[in-house]
Structure formats: structure tokens, C-alpha cells
Coordinates of C-alpha atoms and ligand atoms in Angstrom, one line a residue:
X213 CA 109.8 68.2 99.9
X214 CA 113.6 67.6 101.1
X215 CA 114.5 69.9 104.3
X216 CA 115.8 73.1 102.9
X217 CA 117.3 76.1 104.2
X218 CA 114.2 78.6 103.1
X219 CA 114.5 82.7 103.7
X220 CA 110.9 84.1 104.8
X221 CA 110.6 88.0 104.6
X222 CA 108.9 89.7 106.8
X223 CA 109.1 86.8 108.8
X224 CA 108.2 89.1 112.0
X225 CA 104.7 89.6 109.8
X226 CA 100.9 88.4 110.1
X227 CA 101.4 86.3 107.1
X228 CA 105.1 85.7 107.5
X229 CA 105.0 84.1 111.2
X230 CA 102.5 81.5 110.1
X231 CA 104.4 80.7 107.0
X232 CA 107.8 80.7 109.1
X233 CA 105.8 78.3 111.6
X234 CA 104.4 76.0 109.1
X235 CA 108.0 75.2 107.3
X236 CA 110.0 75.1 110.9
X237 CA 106.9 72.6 111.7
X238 CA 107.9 70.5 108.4
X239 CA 111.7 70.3 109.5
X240 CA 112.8 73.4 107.7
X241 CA 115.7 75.2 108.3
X242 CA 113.7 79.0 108.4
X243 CA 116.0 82.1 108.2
X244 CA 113.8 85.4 108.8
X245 CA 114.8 88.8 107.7
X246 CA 112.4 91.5 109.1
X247 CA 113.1 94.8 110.1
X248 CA 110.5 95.0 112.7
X249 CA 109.2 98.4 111.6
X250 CA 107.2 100.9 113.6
X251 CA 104.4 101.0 110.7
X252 CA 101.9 99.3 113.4
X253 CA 103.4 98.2 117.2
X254 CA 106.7 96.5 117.0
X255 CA 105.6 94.8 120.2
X256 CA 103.3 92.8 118.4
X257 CA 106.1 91.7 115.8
X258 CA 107.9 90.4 118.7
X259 CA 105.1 88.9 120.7
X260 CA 104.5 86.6 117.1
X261 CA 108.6 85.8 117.0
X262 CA 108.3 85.4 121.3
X263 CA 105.0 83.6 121.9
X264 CA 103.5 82.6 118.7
X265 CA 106.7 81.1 117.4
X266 CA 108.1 79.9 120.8
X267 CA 108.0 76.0 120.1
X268 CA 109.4 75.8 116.4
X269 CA 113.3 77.0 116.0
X270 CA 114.5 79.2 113.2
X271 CA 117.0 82.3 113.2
X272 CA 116.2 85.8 113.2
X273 CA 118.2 88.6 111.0
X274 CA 116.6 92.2 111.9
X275 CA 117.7 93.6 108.5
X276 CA 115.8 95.7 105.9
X277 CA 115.4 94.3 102.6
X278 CA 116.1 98.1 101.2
X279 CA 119.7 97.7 101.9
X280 CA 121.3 95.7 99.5
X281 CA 124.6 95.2 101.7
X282 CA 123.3 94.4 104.8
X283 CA 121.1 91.4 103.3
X284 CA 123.7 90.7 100.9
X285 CA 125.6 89.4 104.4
X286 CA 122.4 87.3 105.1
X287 CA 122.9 85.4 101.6
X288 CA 126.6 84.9 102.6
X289 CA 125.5 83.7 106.2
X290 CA 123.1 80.9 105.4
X291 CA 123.0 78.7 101.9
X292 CA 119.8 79.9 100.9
X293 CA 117.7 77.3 98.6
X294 CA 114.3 78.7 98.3
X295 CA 113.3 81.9 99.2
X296 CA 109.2 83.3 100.6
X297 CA 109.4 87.4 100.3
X298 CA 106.7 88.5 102.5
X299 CA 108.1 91.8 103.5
X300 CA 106.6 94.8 102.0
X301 CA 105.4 98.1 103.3
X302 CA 101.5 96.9 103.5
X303 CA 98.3 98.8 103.7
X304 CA 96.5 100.7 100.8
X305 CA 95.8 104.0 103.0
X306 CA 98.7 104.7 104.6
X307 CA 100.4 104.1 100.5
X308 CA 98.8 108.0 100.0
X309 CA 100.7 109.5 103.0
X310 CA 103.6 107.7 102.7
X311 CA 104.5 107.0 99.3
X312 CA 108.1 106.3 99.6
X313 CA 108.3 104.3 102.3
X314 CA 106.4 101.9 99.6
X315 CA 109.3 103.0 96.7
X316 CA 111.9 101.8 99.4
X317 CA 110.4 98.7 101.2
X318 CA 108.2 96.8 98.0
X319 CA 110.5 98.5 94.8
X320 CA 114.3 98.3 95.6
X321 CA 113.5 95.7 99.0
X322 CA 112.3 92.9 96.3
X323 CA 115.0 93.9 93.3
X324 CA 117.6 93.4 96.0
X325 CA 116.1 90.2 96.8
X326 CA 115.3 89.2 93.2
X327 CA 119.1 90.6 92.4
X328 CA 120.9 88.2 95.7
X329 CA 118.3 85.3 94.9
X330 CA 120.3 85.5 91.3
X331 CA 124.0 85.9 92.1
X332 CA 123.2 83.3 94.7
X333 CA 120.8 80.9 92.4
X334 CA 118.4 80.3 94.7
X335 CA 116.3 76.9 93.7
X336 CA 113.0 79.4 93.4
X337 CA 110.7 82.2 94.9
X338 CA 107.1 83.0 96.0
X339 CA 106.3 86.3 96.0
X340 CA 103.4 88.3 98.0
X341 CA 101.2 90.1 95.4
X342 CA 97.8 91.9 96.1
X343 CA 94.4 91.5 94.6
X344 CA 94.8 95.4 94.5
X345 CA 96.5 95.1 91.3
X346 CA 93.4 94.2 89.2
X347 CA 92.4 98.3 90.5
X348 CA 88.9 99.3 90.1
X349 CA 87.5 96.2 88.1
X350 CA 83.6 96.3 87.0
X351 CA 83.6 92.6 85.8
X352 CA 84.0 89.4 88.5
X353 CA 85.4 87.0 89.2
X354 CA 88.7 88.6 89.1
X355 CA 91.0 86.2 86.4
X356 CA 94.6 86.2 86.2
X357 CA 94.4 87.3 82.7
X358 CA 92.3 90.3 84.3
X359 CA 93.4 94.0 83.3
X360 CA 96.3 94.4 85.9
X361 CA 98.0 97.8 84.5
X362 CA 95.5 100.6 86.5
X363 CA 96.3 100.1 89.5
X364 CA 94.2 103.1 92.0
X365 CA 96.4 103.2 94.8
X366 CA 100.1 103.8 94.8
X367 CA 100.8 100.3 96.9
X368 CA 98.5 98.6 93.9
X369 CA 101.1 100.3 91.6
X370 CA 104.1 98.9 93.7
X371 CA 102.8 95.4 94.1
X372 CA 102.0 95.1 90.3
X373 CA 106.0 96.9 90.1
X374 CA 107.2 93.7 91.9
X375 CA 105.6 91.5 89.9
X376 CA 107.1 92.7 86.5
X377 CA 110.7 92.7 88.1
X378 CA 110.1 89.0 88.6
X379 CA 108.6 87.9 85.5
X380 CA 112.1 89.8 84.0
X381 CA 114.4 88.5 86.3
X382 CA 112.7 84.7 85.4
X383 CA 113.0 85.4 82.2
X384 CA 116.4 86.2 82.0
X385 CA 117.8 84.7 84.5
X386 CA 115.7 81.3 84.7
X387 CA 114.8 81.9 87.9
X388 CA 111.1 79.8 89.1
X389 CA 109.1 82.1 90.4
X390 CA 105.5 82.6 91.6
X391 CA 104.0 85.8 92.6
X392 CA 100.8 85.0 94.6
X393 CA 97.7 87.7 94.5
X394 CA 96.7 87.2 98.3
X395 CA 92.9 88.3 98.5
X396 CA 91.9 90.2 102.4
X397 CA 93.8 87.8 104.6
X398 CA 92.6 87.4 108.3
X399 CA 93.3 85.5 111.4
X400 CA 94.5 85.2 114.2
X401 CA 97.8 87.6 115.2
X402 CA 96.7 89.4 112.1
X403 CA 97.4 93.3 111.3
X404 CA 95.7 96.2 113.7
X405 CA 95.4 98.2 110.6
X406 CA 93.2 95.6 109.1
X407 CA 89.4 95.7 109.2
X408 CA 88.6 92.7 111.5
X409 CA 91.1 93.7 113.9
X410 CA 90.0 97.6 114.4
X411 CA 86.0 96.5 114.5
X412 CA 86.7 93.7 116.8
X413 CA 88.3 96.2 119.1
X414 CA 85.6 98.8 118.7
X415 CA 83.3 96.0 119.5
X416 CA 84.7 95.2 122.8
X417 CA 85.7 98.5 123.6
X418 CA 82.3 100.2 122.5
X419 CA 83.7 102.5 120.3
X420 CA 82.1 103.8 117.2
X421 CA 83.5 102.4 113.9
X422 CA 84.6 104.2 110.2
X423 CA 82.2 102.4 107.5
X424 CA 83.3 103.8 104.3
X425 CA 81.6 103.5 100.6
X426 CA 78.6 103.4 103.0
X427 CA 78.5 100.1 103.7
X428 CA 78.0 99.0 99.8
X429 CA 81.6 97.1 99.4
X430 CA 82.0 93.3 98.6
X431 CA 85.8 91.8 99.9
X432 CA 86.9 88.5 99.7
X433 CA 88.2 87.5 102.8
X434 CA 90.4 84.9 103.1
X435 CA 91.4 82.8 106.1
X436 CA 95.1 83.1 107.2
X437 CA 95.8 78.6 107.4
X438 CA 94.1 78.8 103.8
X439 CA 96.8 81.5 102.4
X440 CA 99.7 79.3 104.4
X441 CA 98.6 76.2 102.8
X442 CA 98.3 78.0 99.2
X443 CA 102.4 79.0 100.1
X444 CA 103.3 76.0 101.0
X445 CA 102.0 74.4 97.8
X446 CA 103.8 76.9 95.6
X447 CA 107.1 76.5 97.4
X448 CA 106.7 72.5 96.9
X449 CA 105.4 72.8 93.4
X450 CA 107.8 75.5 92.1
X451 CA 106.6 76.1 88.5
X452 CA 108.7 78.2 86.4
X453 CA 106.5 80.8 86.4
X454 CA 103.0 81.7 87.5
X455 CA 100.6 84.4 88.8
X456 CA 98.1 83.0 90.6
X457 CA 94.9 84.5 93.1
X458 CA 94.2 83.1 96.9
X459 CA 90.8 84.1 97.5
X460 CA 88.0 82.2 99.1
X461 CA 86.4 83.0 95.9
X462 CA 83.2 84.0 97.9
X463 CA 83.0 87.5 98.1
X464 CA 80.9 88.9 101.1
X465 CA 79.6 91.7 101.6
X466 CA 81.4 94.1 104.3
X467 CA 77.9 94.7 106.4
X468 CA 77.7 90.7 106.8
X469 CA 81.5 90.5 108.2
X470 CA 80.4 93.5 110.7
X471 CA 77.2 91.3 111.8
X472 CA 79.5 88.5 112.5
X473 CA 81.9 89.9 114.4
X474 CA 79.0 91.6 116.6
X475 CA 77.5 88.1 116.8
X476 CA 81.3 86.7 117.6
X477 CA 81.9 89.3 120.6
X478 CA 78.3 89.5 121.6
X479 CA 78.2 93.5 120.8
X480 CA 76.5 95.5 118.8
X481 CA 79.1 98.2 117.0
X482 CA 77.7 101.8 116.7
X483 CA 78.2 102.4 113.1
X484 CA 79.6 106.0 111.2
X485 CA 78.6 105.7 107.7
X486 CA 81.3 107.4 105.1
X487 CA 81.9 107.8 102.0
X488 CA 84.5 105.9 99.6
X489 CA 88.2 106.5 100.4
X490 CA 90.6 107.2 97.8
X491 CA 92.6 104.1 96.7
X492 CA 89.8 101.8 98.3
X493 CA 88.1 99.6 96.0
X494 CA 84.5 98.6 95.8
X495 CA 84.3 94.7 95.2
X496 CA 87.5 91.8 95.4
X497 CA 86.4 88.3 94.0
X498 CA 89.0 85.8 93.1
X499 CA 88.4 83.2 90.8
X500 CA 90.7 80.5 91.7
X501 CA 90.6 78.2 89.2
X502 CA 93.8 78.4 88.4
X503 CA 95.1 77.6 92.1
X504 CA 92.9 74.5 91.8
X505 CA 94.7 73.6 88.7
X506 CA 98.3 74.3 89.2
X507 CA 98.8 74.0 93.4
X508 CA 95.2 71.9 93.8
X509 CA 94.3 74.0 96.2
X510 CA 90.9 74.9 98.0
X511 CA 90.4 76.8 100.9
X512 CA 88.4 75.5 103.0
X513 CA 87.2 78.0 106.2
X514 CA 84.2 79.4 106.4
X515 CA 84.3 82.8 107.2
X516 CA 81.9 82.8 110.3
X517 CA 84.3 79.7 111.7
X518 CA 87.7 82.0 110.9
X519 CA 86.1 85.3 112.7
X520 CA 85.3 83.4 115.6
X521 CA 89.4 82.0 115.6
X522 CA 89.9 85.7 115.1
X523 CA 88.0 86.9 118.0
X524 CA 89.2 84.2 120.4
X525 CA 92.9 85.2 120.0
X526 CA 91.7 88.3 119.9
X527 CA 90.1 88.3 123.3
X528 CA 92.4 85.7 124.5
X529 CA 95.7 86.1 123.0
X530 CA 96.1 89.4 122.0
X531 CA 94.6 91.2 125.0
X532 CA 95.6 88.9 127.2
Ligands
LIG622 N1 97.2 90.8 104.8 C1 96.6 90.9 103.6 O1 95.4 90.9 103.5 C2 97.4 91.0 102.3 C3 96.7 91.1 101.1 C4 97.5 91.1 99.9 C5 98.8 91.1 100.0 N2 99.5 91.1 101.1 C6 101.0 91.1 101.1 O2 101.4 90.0 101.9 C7 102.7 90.3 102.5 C8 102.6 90.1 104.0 O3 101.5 91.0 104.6 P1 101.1 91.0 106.1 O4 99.6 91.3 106.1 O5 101.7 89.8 106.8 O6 101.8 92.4 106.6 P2 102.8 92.7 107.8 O7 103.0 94.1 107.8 O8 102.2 92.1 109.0 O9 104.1 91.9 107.4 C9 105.1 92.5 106.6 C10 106.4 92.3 107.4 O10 107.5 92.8 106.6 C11 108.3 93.6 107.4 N3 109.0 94.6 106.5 C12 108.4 95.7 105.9 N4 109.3 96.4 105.2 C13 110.5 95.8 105.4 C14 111.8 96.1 105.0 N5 112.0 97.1 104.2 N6 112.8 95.2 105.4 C15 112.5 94.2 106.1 N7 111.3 93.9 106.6 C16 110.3 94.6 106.2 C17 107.5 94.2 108.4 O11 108.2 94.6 109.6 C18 106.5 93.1 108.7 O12 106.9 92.3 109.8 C19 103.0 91.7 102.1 O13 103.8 91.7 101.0 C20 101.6 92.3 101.7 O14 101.8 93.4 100.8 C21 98.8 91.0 102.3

């Protein structure tokens, strides 16, 4: 693909940073808007733009995607040709205290940026979207054609929101678009909210650890180089438009992902059976045929080799 000048939101972000590092790596010009929000330490949005990001060169715009104005300046700053909208108010849990923050950040952030990408007819846009949309599903793999409309959690609902704006604003506007359905992503600089980050640091810390659903949940974990290749392919390929899962397409079950990351940091994790929390749900599993056929994509870690990257930066990067 030629060099292009490519927005990433939430650039400051787990998934964003590696994306932003990938396309500076492949002689992008990268423009990040983040607003490098307090939802989990800043400091570690600045440690991934500082350290993480220190040997590839892009520009940095500390702008929220909520206010049409102020990113309005950003599209008049740079020629944009492709944009990557990571940002989003993440997390299902925090979606039932805080509704909305998720209204501001996932609802008006992307129709601003689905509004600017049109007045400024950008070449195309990948869009973050969340397994959670396929809600409490009793039948797996998980299909694109899979009931999407329940949504149990109010950042489900919002994710599922985005993807309808976009499919309009394709439609009328003939905008390519494809909205990616990102299955538990995890790696290294990852999210402390996230399950492999909290256990890891109960591990080491010898802290008890929050099971909920008792244990009995299947997630399909997939590994953070897999998701950035997956991007990468969509922002080359640019179909008109597409929906389309990342998962490792291996579920695994949530007591097996505990045993390895005892057997990564060498501890054994004292354990605090719960119940199921509202919005959770029981089992993700992606079927990803269609990534095969439309990006050729396969991901390719295992997830014992991509909790012991986890744990090293972890112990190494992270704490260090
Ligand atoms: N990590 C996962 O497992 C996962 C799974 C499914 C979908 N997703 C989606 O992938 C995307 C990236 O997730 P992540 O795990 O990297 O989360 P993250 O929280 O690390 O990254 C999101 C970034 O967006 C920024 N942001 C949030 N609201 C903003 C706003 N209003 N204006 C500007 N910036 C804002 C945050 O500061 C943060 O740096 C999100 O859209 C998320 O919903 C993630």
C-alpha cells in the first residue's frame, strides 16, 4: 500500500499503540487523536506514546472525538486519507456505572468521525467492534450473520450503535468501511481492567483473585500482533463494506488461561469463586471464516506462547 496519511483513534490505546506502531513501521504518516482519559492510569497511555512508541515518528492531537469542533481542526490540520477509529469508552462493567460516558465517547465520538471522514472523503475506515454484540448466544461458532440485535450490556448496545451508523453513512455516502468484531484481545501493554492483566498482578503480588460465573466461562482470547495484522489487512484491502470477527476461533476455557498464567509467573493464585456478573457473557467463539476469505487472515499465536509475552512485559516492562 502507497504511504498515506492514516488517523488512528485512541492512538494512546492497548490496541491503538500497536496499530499506530505497525503503520509508522510501514512508512506511514500516523496522526493520533486520543484524549488520554483517566478511565484506567493515564501514565500508562503515555508510557505506550513515551517508551513503547519511542523509535517510530507520528504526531499526537490530545483531542476527544466527542467534540465535533475540536477534531473538526484535526481534519483541517492533516489530509487525512484513511482513517483506524480505535477510541471508544471500553470495558463491559464499568458500561453499568457509567453509561454515558459510553453515549458520549462510542455514540456521538464515531458519528463525528463518520460525519468529518464524509465532508472530508476520506479513501476508507476500519472500525473497532466487539464480539459483545452477538449478546448472550447459545449456538457457536459465533457467525457474522449471527443474531446481533440483544445486546446484554449497555457497551454491547453502543458498539452494535456504531456499527449501524456506518453501514448508513456507507450507504449513503459510499464511504468503504469495515467494522471489525475484535474477540478478548491480549498482550503486552494491554488494559489493567482486563483479565490477564489483574490475575497476572494478583499472581505476583499474592493477592486473592474475583472468578465469576464460577469458573464455568469459555473466551476466545486473541493475541494483540494477530488483531494488528487482521487491521492492517482491512486498511490495505478496503472492501466497500464488511463485518467481520478476529478471534483465534479457539475458545478456552477461563480456568485454563488462570493455570497458565500461574504456570507463566510460577504462582499459584488463591481463587474467590462468584457468581455471573450482569452484562458478562458465558462463552465467545469466533468463526473466522470470513476473515480467511475476505483479508486471508489466520492468527497464528498460541495462547500459552502470548501469556508468556504478556507476563514478560509484564514483569519486565510494565513493573519495571
Ligand atoms: N481489548 C479488547 O479485548 C477489545 C475487544 C473488543 C473490542 N475492543 C475495542 O477496541 C478498541 C480499542 O480498545 P483497547 O482495548 O485498546 O482500549 P483502550 O481503552 O486501551 O483504548 C482506547 C483509547 O481511546 C481513547 N479514548 C476513549 N474515549 C475517547 C474520546 N472520547 N476521545 C478520544 N479518545 C478517546 C482512550 O484514552 C484510549 O487510549 C475500542 O473501540 C474497544 O471497544 C477491544
Amino acid at each position: 500500500m502507497q504511504p498515506s496519511t492514516i488517523l488512528v483513534t485512541g492512538g494512546a490505546g492497548f490496541i491503538g499503540s500497536h496499530l499506530v506502531k505497525r503503520l509508522a513501521r510501514e512508512g506511514h504518516n500516523v496522526v493520533i487523536v486520543d484524549n488520554f482519559n483517566d478511565y484506567y492510569e493515564p501514565a500508562l497511555k503515555e508510557a505506550r506514546i513515551n517508551t513503547f512508541l519511542k523509535d517510530v515518528t507520528f504526531n499526537v492531537e490530545r483531542v476527544d472525538i466527542a467534540d465535533y469542533d475540536a477534531l473538526k481542526n484535526v481534519f483541517e490540520k492533516y489530509a487525512i486519507d484513511y482513517i483506524s477509529h480505535q477510541a471508544a469508552q471500553a470495558g463491559v462493567r464499568y458500561s453499568i456505572d457509567a453509561p454515558l460516558v459510553y453515549g458520549q465517547s462510542n455514540l456521538i465520538g464515531t458519528l463525528n468521525i463518520l460525519q468529518l471522514a464524509r465532508e472530508f472523503e476520506v479513501r476508507g475506515i476500519t472500525l473497532a467492534s466487539s464480539s459483545s454484540v452477538y449478546g448472550d448466544a447459545q449456538t457457536f461458532p459465533l457467525k457474522e450473520s449471527h443474531m446481533s440485535d440483544e445486546p446484554i450490556s449497555l457497551y454491547a448496545a453502543t458498539k452494535r450503535s456504531t456499527e449501524l451508523l456506518a453501514h448508513a453513512y456507507h450507504h449513503l455516502y459510499n464511504i468503504p468501511i469495515t467494522c471489525l468484531r475484535y474477540f478478548t484481545v491480549y498482550g503486552p501493554w494491554g488494559r489493567p481492567d482486563m483479565a490477564i492483566f489483574k490475575f497476572t498482578k494478583a499472581a505476583l503480588e499474592g493477592t486473592p483473585i474475583d472468578i465469576y460465573g464460577h469458573g464455568e466461562m469459555g473466551r476466545d482470547f486473541t493475541y494483540i500482533d494477530d488483531i494488528i495484522d487482521g487491521i492492517t489487512r482491512a486498511i490495505e484491502k478496503n472492501p466497500a463494506w464488511e463485518i467481520i470477527n478476529l478471534g483465534c476461533g479457539k475458545p478456552e476455557r477461563l480456568m485454563n488461561f488462570i493455570s497458565s498464567i500461574e504456570t507463566h509467573t510460577n504462582k499459584t493464585i488463591e481463587k474467590n469463586m462468584l457468581p455471573m456478573q450482569p452484562g458478562d457473557v458465558k462463552e465467545t467463539w469466533a468463526d473466522i471464516s470470513h476473515a480467511q476469505d475476505v483479508l486471508g487472515w489466520n492468527p497464528v499465536t498460541r495462547l500459552d506462547e502470548g501469556i508468556k509475552q504478556f507476563v514478560n512485559w509484564y514483569e519486565n516492562g510494565y513493573q519495571a
